[in-house]
Short mmCIF file of N, CA and C in Angstrom, two decimals:
data_model
loop_
_atom_site.label_atom_id
_atom_site.label_comp_id
_atom_site.label_asym_id
_atom_site.label_seq_id
_atom_site.Cartn_x
_atom_site.Cartn_y
_atom_site.Cartn_z
N UNK A 527 3.52 8.94 9.96
CA UNK A 527 3.12 9.80 8.69
C UNK A 527 1.19 9.61 8.62
N UNK A 528 0.69 10.88 8.44
CA UNK A 528 -0.47 11.08 8.25
C UNK A 528 -0.96 10.96 6.80
N UNK A 529 -2.29 10.63 6.70
CA UNK A 529 -2.61 10.32 5.02
C UNK A 529 -2.22 11.39 3.95
N UNK A 530 -2.49 12.86 4.86
CA UNK A 530 -2.16 13.67 4.14
C UNK A 530 -0.83 14.07 3.83
N UNK A 531 0.13 13.43 4.21
CA UNK A 531 1.63 13.47 4.06
C UNK A 531 1.95 12.38 3.00
N UNK A 532 1.14 11.33 2.49
CA UNK A 532 1.41 10.57 1.74
C UNK A 532 1.74 11.28 0.33
N UNK A 533 2.42 10.51 -0.55
CA UNK A 533 2.78 11.07 -1.71
C UNK A 533 1.98 10.56 -2.88
N UNK A 534 1.51 11.37 -3.76
CA UNK A 534 0.35 11.06 -4.94
C UNK A 534 0.92 9.32 -5.57
N UNK A 535 0.02 8.54 -5.56
CA UNK A 535 0.32 7.73 -6.04
C UNK A 535 0.01 7.22 -7.73
N UNK A 536 1.06 6.63 -8.39
CA UNK A 536 0.61 6.33 -10.01
C UNK A 536 -0.63 5.62 -10.19
N UNK A 537 -1.34 5.48 -11.08
CA UNK A 537 -2.33 4.74 -11.61
C UNK A 537 -2.00 2.99 -11.44
N UNK A 538 -0.68 2.50 -11.26
CA UNK A 538 -0.38 1.25 -11.17
C UNK A 538 0.02 1.13 -9.56
N UNK A 539 0.34 2.16 -8.62
CA UNK A 539 0.44 1.87 -7.55
C UNK A 539 -1.06 2.14 -7.06
N UNK A 540 -2.00 2.53 -7.50
CA UNK A 540 -3.27 2.63 -6.98
C UNK A 540 -4.10 0.97 -7.25
N UNK A 541 -3.88 0.67 -8.39
CA UNK A 541 -4.09 -0.66 -8.81
C UNK A 541 -3.79 -1.87 -8.08
N UNK A 542 -2.55 -1.80 -7.78
CA UNK A 542 -1.96 -2.56 -6.77
C UNK A 542 -2.74 -2.59 -5.26
N UNK A 543 -2.76 -1.66 -4.71
CA UNK A 543 -2.99 -1.16 -3.55
C UNK A 543 -4.48 -1.61 -3.41
N UNK A 544 -5.51 -1.22 -4.46
CA UNK A 544 -6.77 -1.60 -4.68
C UNK A 544 -6.86 -3.42 -4.65
N UNK A 545 -6.04 -3.57 -5.58
CA UNK A 545 -5.94 -5.19 -5.46
C UNK A 545 -5.60 -5.84 -4.23
N UNK A 546 -4.84 -5.29 -3.38
CA UNK A 546 -4.38 -5.96 -2.12
C UNK A 546 -5.52 -5.82 -0.96
N UNK A 547 -6.00 -4.37 -1.10
CA UNK A 547 -6.94 -4.30 -0.28
C UNK A 547 -8.18 -5.36 -0.52
N UNK A 548 -8.36 -5.63 -1.81
CA UNK A 548 -9.44 -6.56 -1.61
C UNK A 548 -9.32 -7.83 -1.59
N UNK A 549 -8.07 -8.22 -1.62
CA UNK A 549 -7.59 -9.74 -1.14
C UNK A 549 -7.68 -9.51 0.31
N UNK A 550 -7.50 -8.43 1.19
CA UNK A 550 -7.83 -8.53 2.30
C UNK A 550 -9.09 -8.23 3.10
N UNK A 551 -9.88 -7.50 1.99
CA UNK A 551 -11.49 -7.99 2.54
C UNK A 551 -12.24 -9.14 2.46
N UNK A 552 -11.49 -9.80 1.37
CA UNK A 552 -11.85 -11.48 1.27
C UNK A 552 -11.43 -12.05 1.99
N UNK A 553 -10.25 -11.99 2.22
CA UNK A 553 -9.76 -12.76 3.75
C UNK A 553 -10.67 -12.38 5.30
N UNK A 554 -10.72 -11.09 5.18
CA UNK A 554 -11.68 -10.75 6.24
C UNK A 554 -13.08 -11.25 6.59
N UNK A 555 -13.28 -11.75 5.20
CA UNK A 555 -15.14 -12.45 5.38
C UNK A 555 -14.54 -13.98 5.89
N UNK A 556 -13.53 -14.47 5.90
CA UNK A 556 -13.40 -16.12 6.71
C UNK A 556 -13.27 -15.62 8.12
N UNK A 557 -12.73 -14.53 8.42
CA UNK A 557 -13.08 -14.49 9.80
C UNK A 557 -12.04 -13.44 10.59
N UNK A 558 -12.01 -13.35 11.79
CA UNK A 558 -10.95 -12.57 12.42
C UNK A 558 -9.29 -12.98 12.64
N UNK A 559 -9.70 -14.25 12.79
CA UNK A 559 -8.35 -15.04 12.88
C UNK A 559 -7.43 -15.19 11.80
N UNK A 560 -7.74 -15.02 10.77
CA UNK A 560 -6.96 -15.03 9.64
C UNK A 560 -6.02 -14.09 9.40
N UNK A 561 -4.54 -14.47 9.20
CA UNK A 561 -3.41 -13.78 9.13
C UNK A 561 -3.65 -12.78 7.71
N UNK A 562 -3.35 -11.54 8.03
CA UNK A 562 -3.18 -10.86 7.27
C UNK A 562 -2.24 -9.59 6.67
N UNK A 563 -0.78 -10.42 7.88
CA UNK A 563 0.27 -9.62 7.62
C UNK A 563 1.18 -9.17 6.45
N UNK A 564 0.92 -10.66 5.63
CA UNK A 564 1.78 -10.31 4.42
C UNK A 564 1.15 -9.32 3.62
N UNK A 565 -0.44 -9.39 3.54
CA UNK A 565 -0.90 -8.23 2.71
C UNK A 565 -0.64 -7.10 3.10
N UNK A 566 -0.43 -6.52 4.19
CA UNK A 566 -0.34 -5.15 4.89
C UNK A 566 1.08 -4.98 4.81
N UNK A 567 1.96 -5.86 4.59
CA UNK A 567 3.46 -5.60 4.52
C UNK A 567 3.48 -5.09 2.84
N UNK A 568 3.07 -5.97 1.97
CA UNK A 568 3.15 -5.61 0.55
C UNK A 568 2.54 -4.18 0.33
N UNK A 569 1.36 -3.67 0.98
CA UNK A 569 0.74 -2.27 0.91
C UNK A 569 1.77 -1.63 1.32
N UNK A 570 2.44 -1.48 2.47
CA UNK A 570 3.29 -0.32 2.94
C UNK A 570 4.49 -0.66 2.14
N UNK A 571 4.84 -1.66 1.25
CA UNK A 571 6.00 -1.51 0.31
C UNK A 571 5.88 -0.83 -0.60
N UNK A 572 4.55 -1.06 -1.46
CA UNK A 572 3.89 0.02 -2.55
C UNK A 572 4.06 1.67 -1.88
N UNK A 573 3.68 1.78 -0.88
CA UNK A 573 3.71 3.11 -0.21
C UNK A 573 4.79 3.64 0.26
N UNK A 574 5.65 2.76 0.48
CA UNK A 574 7.33 2.90 0.60
C UNK A 574 7.95 3.39 -0.79
N UNK A 575 7.73 2.64 -1.74
CA UNK A 575 8.40 2.84 -2.92
C UNK A 575 7.91 4.34 -3.58
N UNK A 576 6.34 4.50 -3.42
CA UNK A 576 5.64 5.67 -3.54
C UNK A 576 6.89 7.02 -2.93
N UNK A 577 7.00 6.97 -1.90
CA UNK A 577 7.62 7.72 -0.70
C UNK A 577 8.80 8.16 -1.58
N UNK A 578 9.62 7.07 -1.82
CA UNK A 578 10.91 7.17 -2.32
C UNK A 578 11.07 7.86 -3.45
N UNK A 579 9.77 7.44 -4.61
CA UNK A 579 10.01 8.14 -5.82
C UNK A 579 9.52 9.52 -5.65
N UNK A 580 8.79 10.13 -4.49
CA UNK A 580 8.24 11.33 -4.33
C UNK A 580 9.68 12.27 -4.25
N UNK A 581 10.55 11.33 -3.04
CA UNK A 581 11.80 12.25 -2.41
C UNK A 581 12.69 12.20 -3.38
N UNK A 582 12.98 11.55 -4.47
CA UNK A 582 13.68 11.74 -5.54
C UNK A 582 13.36 12.33 -6.93
N UNK A 583 12.07 12.39 -6.95
CA UNK A 583 11.53 13.41 -8.02
C UNK A 583 11.51 15.03 -7.33
N UNK A 584 11.38 15.00 -5.87
CA UNK A 584 11.53 16.38 -5.39
C UNK A 584 13.05 16.99 -5.39
N UNK A 585 14.01 15.86 -5.18
CA UNK A 585 15.21 16.41 -5.28
C UNK A 585 15.92 17.06 -6.53
N UNK A 586 15.29 16.60 -7.62
CA UNK A 586 15.62 16.83 -8.59
C UNK A 586 15.35 18.33 -9.05
#
């Protein structure tokens, strides 16, 4: 999916993604060898939840 295909995020989802990206940036300062896959999965989970919500709301 391209960025334009992403559903609109709620305020809570935006805050969660912002928080996770901030944590990723902090880990990035520690070096390139730091594992960030767990945070990337959490961001993807938030986006997937938004996609499901969008599909559910569109079907109604």
